[in-house]
Amino acid sequence: MREIRKYVTMALAGVMILSFAGCSMIERTPESIQKTVLAKVGNKKITRADVDLALKPYLEQYKKQYGEDFENKEELKEPLKNMRKQQLEGLVDQEVLLQNKEALDVNPSDEEIQAQVDDRIKYFKDSTGSDDKYEEFVKSYGYDVDSFEKFLKTQAVVSMVVDKIVEGVEVTDEDVENNYNENKSTYTTKAGADVTHLLFAPAKDAKGNVVEGADAAAKTKADAARAKAVSGISLKDLSTSAEFKDSAKYEELGRVSFVDSGMVKEFEDAFKVLPANQVSEVVKTQFGYHIIVNTKVYPNDEVKPLDDTLKGTIKSQLLQQKQQDTYKDKIQELKDNMKVKLYEDKL
């Protein structure tokens, strides 16, 4: 069901991004509030009811969590307002697309639209598992079966218009290569090592202070463990041994860079000069006493080659960005050429 909600949420506002935000309420009836016009696109009015219908699952969640009076809770007003604002912008964009579909040469037949709708309904029914659960799912979004099908028809046309706008947008091999060269650091893994260590931390009291004698005890344990590690016992085995299981903590840190490792200075200074599989001296840091072993050392920076897999990844990312930019420019151009007005002060 979660995946279905994600699918429908994306359809509800083609290019909108949902986030939580607030609602400034005045003393009006719920009915009059729902009739409030929040935007005009040409002669089409978008009301608070339109926005709240699109946000129904989210508003219902607020109601379950905070109660029927959630709209008046001070901490929710700003989040609700922002959420409605972003949904409103999505509905405005949708209406702009619909009113310009002929100008963009999008004139689908009823059969073409119905084919897409049937496909989406099948997806929802397959995902919910039965007709009854499908109807229950539809109702959770504030629709009945017929009105939901009408909604899906609108979304099908919107999708066709968006496809038309980004039609012809492409990414060349040169674009991919330029992006790779300009961002080579992104595809570079710095010199470093696969680091493991065993930590002996001194015991502390309830206030976080080191217990008297605990530092020396931790150092003694670390020295004894190092001697056994040098003899060939792995740090991991030492951490589970009867002698050290109650005093040692073993960690595999994975690949850590020699530069800007994020480790405290004493630890970084020790591991970055340590040959592979050699046991370090006992290293003291603010956390306690460490024994370090680099299971593998990478002495040089490694640049990922521009192979077919990476080319495909970069191409996909660039295409998505180009399509988003093209869409954004076109939707703004369409808005500039028609009457679009948002009344955000009424949210």
Tab-separated table of C-alpha atoms in Angstrom:
chain	number	residue	atom	x	y	z
A	1	MET	CA	0.000	0.000	0.000
A	2	ARG	CA	2.891	2.346	0.756
A	3	GLU	CA	4.178	2.069	-2.815
A	4	ILE	CA	0.694	2.805	-4.163
A	5	ARG	CA	0.416	5.940	-2.086
A	6	LYS	CA	3.756	7.076	-3.437
A	7	TYR	CA	2.524	6.466	-6.987
A	8	VAL	CA	-0.664	8.472	-6.452
A	9	THR	CA	1.096	11.267	-4.566
A	10	MET	CA	3.321	11.830	-7.577
A	11	ALA	CA	0.280	11.939	-9.828
A	12	LEU	CA	-1.505	14.427	-7.620
A	13	ALA	CA	0.973	17.162	-8.430
A	14	GLY	CA	3.154	16.428	-11.412
A	15	VAL	CA	6.175	18.389	-10.326
A	16	MET	CA	5.439	19.129	-6.738
A	17	ILE	CA	7.513	18.204	-3.713
A	18	LEU	CA	5.573	17.571	-0.527
A	19	SER	CA	6.864	18.847	2.782
A	20	PHE	CA	5.148	19.628	6.055
A	21	ALA	CA	3.980	23.226	6.634
A	22	GLY	CA	0.754	25.661	8.174
A	23	CYS	CA	-2.516	27.206	7.885
A	24	SER	CA	-3.670	30.626	9.034
A	25	MET	CA	-7.252	30.228	10.181
A	26	ILE	CA	-9.826	32.966	10.668
A	27	GLU	CA	-13.271	32.732	12.193
A	28	ARG	CA	-15.161	31.236	9.267
A	29	THR	CA	-17.218	28.114	8.808
A	30	PRO	CA	-15.452	25.012	7.464
A	31	GLU	CA	-17.686	25.174	4.386
A	32	SER	CA	-16.729	28.746	3.533
A	33	ILE	CA	-13.071	27.993	4.095
A	34	GLN	CA	-13.227	25.119	1.630
A	35	LYS	CA	-14.743	27.452	-0.999
A	36	THR	CA	-11.888	29.967	-0.668
A	37	VAL	CA	-10.257	30.625	-4.047
A	38	LEU	CA	-6.514	30.148	-3.682
A	39	ALA	CA	-5.523	30.552	-7.323
A	40	LYS	CA	-6.825	31.405	-10.775
A	41	VAL	CA	-5.436	29.992	-13.999
A	42	GLY	CA	-7.206	31.734	-16.835
A	43	ASN	CA	-10.883	31.351	-15.919
A	44	LYS	CA	-10.260	28.255	-13.809
A	45	LYS	CA	-10.461	28.681	-10.039
A	46	ILE	CA	-8.545	26.458	-7.648
A	47	THR	CA	-10.099	26.329	-4.196
A	48	ARG	CA	-9.039	25.234	-0.747
A	49	ALA	CA	-11.246	22.158	-1.303
A	50	ASP	CA	-9.197	21.215	-4.370
A	51	VAL	CA	-5.983	21.502	-2.412
A	52	ASP	CA	-7.296	19.594	0.592
A	53	LEU	CA	-8.669	16.798	-1.578
A	54	ALA	CA	-5.193	16.292	-3.039
A	55	LEU	CA	-3.773	16.275	0.498
A	56	LYS	CA	-6.493	14.126	2.062
A	57	PRO	CA	-4.260	11.207	3.182
A	58	TYR	CA	-1.851	13.615	4.877
A	59	LEU	CA	-4.591	15.624	6.554
A	60	GLU	CA	-6.199	12.401	7.776
A	61	GLN	CA	-2.874	11.403	9.282
A	62	TYR	CA	-2.691	14.721	11.117
A	63	LYS	CA	-6.234	14.174	12.371
A	64	LYS	CA	-5.373	10.704	13.707
A	65	GLN	CA	-2.234	11.974	15.381
A	66	TYR	CA	-3.431	15.309	16.785
A	67	GLY	CA	-7.228	15.049	16.858
A	68	GLU	CA	-10.103	16.763	15.068
A	69	ASP	CA	-8.875	20.218	16.091
A	70	PHE	CA	-5.406	19.767	14.543
A	71	GLU	CA	-5.847	22.840	12.285
A	72	ASN	CA	-5.824	25.115	15.338
A	73	LYS	CA	-2.720	23.688	16.969
A	74	GLU	CA	-0.071	26.396	16.914
A	75	GLU	CA	2.829	24.044	16.160
A	76	LEU	CA	1.052	22.717	13.032
A	77	LYS	CA	-0.046	25.977	11.453
A	78	GLU	CA	3.184	26.733	9.651
A	79	PRO	CA	3.783	23.144	8.483
A	80	LEU	CA	0.226	22.877	7.135
A	81	LYS	CA	0.483	26.209	5.374
A	82	ASN	CA	3.697	25.233	3.611
A	83	MET	CA	2.280	21.859	2.618
A	84	ARG	CA	-0.808	23.487	1.124
A	85	LYS	CA	1.322	26.096	-0.628
A	86	GLN	CA	3.416	23.470	-2.381
A	87	GLN	CA	0.350	21.430	-3.307
A	88	LEU	CA	-1.334	24.565	-4.640
A	89	GLU	CA	1.677	25.294	-6.839
A	90	GLY	CA	1.478	21.752	-8.171
A	91	LEU	CA	-2.228	22.105	-9.001
A	92	VAL	CA	-1.565	25.450	-10.710
A	93	ASP	CA	1.149	23.884	-12.858
A	94	GLN	CA	-1.211	21.049	-13.716
A	95	GLU	CA	-3.938	23.452	-14.824
A	96	VAL	CA	-1.459	25.478	-16.897
A	97	LEU	CA	-0.470	22.290	-18.709
A	98	LEU	CA	-4.068	21.270	-19.337
A	99	GLN	CA	-5.022	24.671	-20.717
A	100	ASN	CA	-2.056	24.629	-23.080
A	101	LYS	CA	-2.259	21.048	-24.327
A	102	GLU	CA	-3.636	21.969	-27.754
A	103	ALA	CA	-1.018	24.688	-28.205
A	104	LEU	CA	1.594	22.048	-27.445
A	105	ASP	CA	-0.013	19.714	-29.984
A	106	VAL	CA	-1.240	17.212	-27.444
A	107	ASN	CA	-4.612	15.931	-28.624
A	108	PRO	CA	-5.005	12.363	-27.393
A	109	SER	CA	-8.053	10.348	-28.372
A	110	ASP	CA	-10.444	9.016	-25.756
A	111	GLU	CA	-9.104	5.546	-26.518
A	112	GLU	CA	-5.505	6.604	-25.858
A	113	ILE	CA	-6.451	8.200	-22.555
A	114	GLN	CA	-8.563	5.235	-21.482
A	115	ALA	CA	-5.740	2.833	-22.289
A	116	GLN	CA	-3.467	4.654	-19.818
A	117	VAL	CA	-6.220	4.831	-17.205
A	118	ASP	CA	-6.963	1.110	-17.527
A	119	ASP	CA	-3.286	0.375	-17.068
A	120	ARG	CA	-3.106	2.452	-13.900
A	121	ILE	CA	-6.283	0.954	-12.463
A	122	LYS	CA	-4.919	-2.524	-13.137
A	123	TYR	CA	-1.736	-1.568	-11.321
A	124	PHE	CA	-3.695	-0.393	-8.281
A	125	LYS	CA	-5.962	-3.443	-8.250
A	126	ASP	CA	-3.035	-5.827	-8.587
A	127	SER	CA	-1.234	-4.017	-5.781
A	128	THR	CA	-4.203	-3.933	-3.391
A	129	GLY	CA	-5.144	-7.525	-4.183
A	130	SER	CA	-8.903	-7.254	-4.689
A	131	ASP	CA	-11.663	-4.996	-6.008
A	132	ASP	CA	-12.901	-4.345	-2.472
A	133	LYS	CA	-9.472	-3.279	-1.264
A	134	TYR	CA	-9.063	-1.147	-4.380
A	135	GLU	CA	-12.320	0.671	-3.575
A	136	GLU	CA	-11.167	1.109	0.015
A	137	PHE	CA	-7.897	2.543	-1.251
A	138	VAL	CA	-9.705	4.945	-3.594
A	139	LYS	CA	-11.946	6.154	-0.761
A	140	SER	CA	-8.885	6.907	1.359
A	141	TYR	CA	-8.046	9.592	-1.208
A	142	GLY	CA	-11.507	11.152	-1.063
A	143	TYR	CA	-12.843	9.602	-4.282
A	144	ASP	CA	-15.304	6.979	-5.361
A	145	VAL	CA	-14.467	4.628	-8.231
A	146	ASP	CA	-15.974	6.897	-10.916
A	147	SER	CA	-14.435	10.150	-9.695
A	148	PHE	CA	-11.079	8.428	-9.265
A	149	GLU	CA	-11.193	7.250	-12.870
A	150	LYS	CA	-11.947	10.831	-13.935
A	151	PHE	CA	-8.964	11.995	-11.883
A	152	LEU	CA	-6.744	9.401	-13.569
A	153	LYS	CA	-7.872	10.623	-16.987
A	154	THR	CA	-6.726	14.116	-16.080
A	155	GLN	CA	-3.405	12.779	-14.858
A	156	ALA	CA	-2.953	10.776	-18.052
A	157	VAL	CA	-3.338	13.932	-20.145
A	158	VAL	CA	-0.988	15.879	-17.870
A	159	SER	CA	1.619	13.160	-18.288
A	160	MET	CA	1.274	13.350	-22.067
A	161	VAL	CA	1.800	17.121	-21.984
A	162	VAL	CA	4.895	16.772	-19.822
A	163	ASP	CA	6.233	14.104	-22.187
A	164	LYS	CA	5.663	16.482	-25.081
A	165	ILE	CA	7.553	19.293	-23.356
A	166	VAL	CA	10.634	17.166	-22.700
A	167	GLU	CA	10.436	15.383	-26.030
A	168	GLY	CA	13.694	15.711	-27.913
A	169	VAL	CA	15.763	16.452	-24.825
A	170	GLU	CA	18.845	14.304	-25.101
A	171	VAL	CA	22.311	13.833	-23.670
A	172	THR	CA	25.284	13.264	-25.962
A	173	ASP	CA	28.412	11.234	-25.305
A	174	GLU	CA	30.280	14.536	-25.244
A	175	ASP	CA	27.980	15.788	-22.476
A	176	VAL	CA	28.742	12.666	-20.467
A	177	GLU	CA	32.494	12.946	-20.960
A	178	ASN	CA	32.524	16.640	-20.068
A	179	ASN	CA	30.554	15.973	-16.906
A	180	TYR	CA	32.939	13.174	-15.952
A	181	ASN	CA	36.016	15.344	-16.469
A	182	GLU	CA	34.522	18.331	-14.650
A	183	ASN	CA	33.539	16.193	-11.678
A	184	LYS	CA	36.382	13.718	-11.602
A	185	SER	CA	36.828	14.233	-7.879
A	186	THR	CA	33.342	12.780	-7.425
A	187	TYR	CA	34.529	9.560	-9.026
A	188	THR	CA	37.827	9.453	-7.121
A	189	THR	CA	38.402	7.321	-4.045
A	190	LYS	CA	41.149	8.763	-1.895
A	191	ALA	CA	44.156	6.784	-0.717
A	192	GLY	CA	43.423	5.045	2.549
A	193	ALA	CA	42.980	1.693	4.232
A	194	ASP	CA	40.382	-0.820	5.389
A	195	VAL	CA	40.698	-0.237	9.122
A	196	THR	CA	39.826	-2.448	12.090
A	197	HIS	CA	40.563	-1.740	15.717
A	198	LEU	CA	40.081	-2.999	19.236
A	199	LEU	CA	39.227	-0.398	21.884
A	200	PHE	CA	39.748	-0.693	25.616
A	201	ALA	CA	37.839	2.146	27.259
A	202	PRO	CA	38.470	2.976	30.929
A	203	ALA	CA	35.471	2.412	33.209
A	204	LYS	CA	33.530	5.563	34.174
A	205	ASP	CA	31.205	6.422	37.024
A	206	ALA	CA	27.607	7.649	36.702
A	207	LYS	CA	28.838	11.220	36.143
A	208	GLY	CA	31.095	10.186	33.278
A	209	ASN	CA	34.319	10.476	35.195
A	210	VAL	CA	37.026	7.827	34.802
A	211	VAL	CA	37.072	5.554	37.828
A	212	GLU	CA	40.288	5.653	39.826
A	213	GLY	CA	42.737	3.083	38.463
A	214	ALA	CA	40.560	2.345	35.418
A	215	ASP	CA	42.879	4.052	32.934
A	216	ALA	CA	45.836	1.960	33.992
A	217	ALA	CA	43.685	-1.171	33.916
A	218	ALA	CA	42.557	-0.433	30.368
A	219	LYS	CA	46.164	0.133	29.292
A	220	THR	CA	47.224	-3.178	30.853
A	221	LYS	CA	44.435	-5.007	29.008
A	222	ALA	CA	45.385	-3.314	25.718
A	223	ASP	CA	49.051	-4.288	26.124
A	224	ALA	CA	48.096	-7.911	26.807
A	225	ALA	CA	45.736	-7.993	23.816
A	226	ARG	CA	48.371	-6.492	21.518
A	227	ALA	CA	50.857	-9.200	22.485
A	228	LYS	CA	48.326	-11.858	21.531
A	229	ALA	CA	47.467	-10.020	18.277
A	230	VAL	CA	51.163	-9.935	17.334
A	231	SER	CA	51.288	-13.704	17.931
A	232	GLY	CA	48.644	-14.164	15.237
A	233	ILE	CA	45.247	-13.985	16.963
A	234	SER	CA	42.835	-11.702	15.116
A	235	LEU	CA	41.366	-8.642	16.786
A	236	LYS	CA	37.883	-10.009	16.231
A	237	ASP	CA	38.721	-13.280	17.970
A	238	LEU	CA	40.346	-11.399	20.817
A	239	SER	CA	37.191	-9.333	21.326
A	240	THR	CA	35.158	-12.498	21.924
A	241	SER	CA	37.725	-14.329	24.005
A	242	ALA	CA	37.075	-15.010	27.679
A	243	GLU	CA	39.957	-12.736	28.647
A	244	PHE	CA	38.814	-9.624	26.764
A	245	LYS	CA	35.107	-9.967	25.866
A	246	ASP	CA	34.015	-7.814	28.812
A	247	SER	CA	36.574	-5.072	28.301
A	248	ALA	CA	37.177	-4.757	24.520
A	249	LYS	CA	35.107	-3.365	21.711
A	250	TYR	CA	35.914	-4.476	18.141
A	251	GLU	CA	35.033	-2.350	15.096
A	252	GLU	CA	35.476	-2.679	11.342
A	253	LEU	CA	35.576	0.899	10.084
A	254	GLY	CA	35.708	0.021	6.387
A	255	ARG	CA	37.736	2.126	3.993
A	256	VAL	CA	39.055	5.246	5.691
A	257	SER	CA	40.904	8.023	3.872
A	258	PHE	CA	44.393	8.977	4.958
A	259	VAL	CA	43.404	12.640	4.617
A	260	ASP	CA	40.473	14.080	6.563
A	261	SER	CA	39.598	10.651	7.910
A	262	GLY	CA	37.248	12.022	10.511
A	263	MET	CA	39.213	10.173	13.189
A	264	VAL	CA	40.849	11.849	16.177
A	265	LYS	CA	44.433	12.925	15.422
A	266	GLU	CA	46.195	10.216	17.415
A	267	PHE	CA	44.210	7.482	15.671
A	268	GLU	CA	44.713	8.989	12.193
A	269	ASP	CA	48.437	9.470	12.717
A	270	ALA	CA	48.741	5.795	13.677
A	271	PHE	CA	46.684	4.036	11.016
A	272	LYS	CA	47.871	6.047	8.003
A	273	VAL	CA	51.485	4.849	8.384
A	274	LEU	CA	50.589	1.267	9.264
A	275	PRO	CA	51.438	-1.430	6.660
A	276	ALA	CA	48.728	-3.932	5.767
A	277	ASN	CA	48.040	-6.607	8.412
A	278	GLN	CA	50.613	-5.218	10.833
A	279	VAL	CA	49.501	-4.702	14.433
A	280	SER	CA	49.931	-1.152	15.678
A	281	GLU	CA	51.389	-0.114	18.966
A	282	VAL	CA	48.790	0.660	21.604
A	283	VAL	CA	47.370	4.080	20.684
A	284	LYS	CA	45.844	6.317	23.344
A	285	THR	CA	42.993	8.680	22.413
A	286	GLN	CA	40.273	10.462	24.361
A	287	PHE	CA	38.206	7.282	24.032
A	288	GLY	CA	40.722	4.896	25.519
A	289	TYR	CA	43.406	2.541	24.203
A	290	HIS	CA	43.319	1.188	20.653
A	291	ILE	CA	45.010	-1.630	18.771
A	292	ILE	CA	44.758	-1.032	15.033
A	293	VAL	CA	45.112	-3.336	12.039
A	294	ASN	CA	44.718	-2.226	8.412
A	295	THR	CA	43.434	-5.285	6.585
A	296	LYS	CA	44.163	-3.641	3.218
A	297	VAL	CA	46.028	-0.489	2.210
A	298	TYR	CA	45.271	1.646	-0.848
A	299	PRO	CA	48.410	3.775	-1.296
A	300	ASN	CA	47.108	5.896	-4.173
A	301	ASP	CA	43.963	7.750	-5.125
A	302	GLU	CA	41.818	5.637	-7.448
A	303	VAL	CA	39.778	7.241	-10.234
A	304	LYS	CA	36.787	5.218	-11.351
A	305	PRO	CA	37.077	4.638	-15.109
A	306	LEU	CA	34.407	5.973	-17.441
A	307	ASP	CA	33.117	2.535	-18.383
A	308	ASP	CA	29.721	1.717	-19.886
A	309	THR	CA	28.086	1.398	-16.463
A	310	LEU	CA	29.279	4.803	-15.277
A	311	LYS	CA	28.416	6.350	-18.634
A	312	GLY	CA	24.874	5.049	-18.237
A	313	THR	CA	24.597	6.460	-14.726
A	314	ILE	CA	25.887	9.897	-15.707
A	315	LYS	CA	23.711	9.977	-18.822
A	316	SER	CA	20.607	9.163	-16.808
A	317	GLN	CA	21.391	11.884	-14.254
A	318	LEU	CA	22.088	14.496	-16.921
A	319	LEU	CA	18.954	13.586	-18.856
A	320	GLN	CA	16.808	13.937	-15.759
A	321	GLN	CA	18.351	17.337	-14.979
A	322	LYS	CA	17.943	18.553	-18.561
A	323	GLN	CA	14.324	17.440	-18.620
A	324	GLN	CA	13.635	19.193	-15.322
A	325	ASP	CA	15.254	22.398	-16.579
A	326	THR	CA	13.336	22.221	-19.854
A	327	TYR	CA	10.071	21.644	-18.040
A	328	LYS	CA	10.750	24.459	-15.571
A	329	ASP	CA	11.537	26.936	-18.345
A	330	LYS	CA	8.491	25.921	-20.380
A	331	ILE	CA	6.019	26.061	-17.506
A	332	GLN	CA	7.274	29.544	-16.629
A	333	GLU	CA	6.948	30.626	-20.262
A	334	LEU	CA	3.368	29.348	-20.367
A	335	LYS	CA	2.509	31.150	-17.133
A	336	ASP	CA	3.992	34.388	-18.434
A	337	ASN	CA	1.687	34.198	-21.446
A	338	MET	CA	-1.538	33.681	-19.535
A	339	LYS	CA	-3.318	34.952	-16.457
A	340	VAL	CA	-2.079	33.072	-13.411
A	341	LYS	CA	-2.701	34.389	-9.931
A	342	LEU	CA	-1.997	32.785	-6.558
A	343	TYR	CA	-3.589	34.072	-3.343
A	344	GLU	CA	-1.160	32.623	-0.857
A	345	ASP	CA	-2.298	35.040	1.830
A	346	LYS	CA	-5.564	33.062	1.975
A	347	LEU	CA	-3.893	29.764	2.780
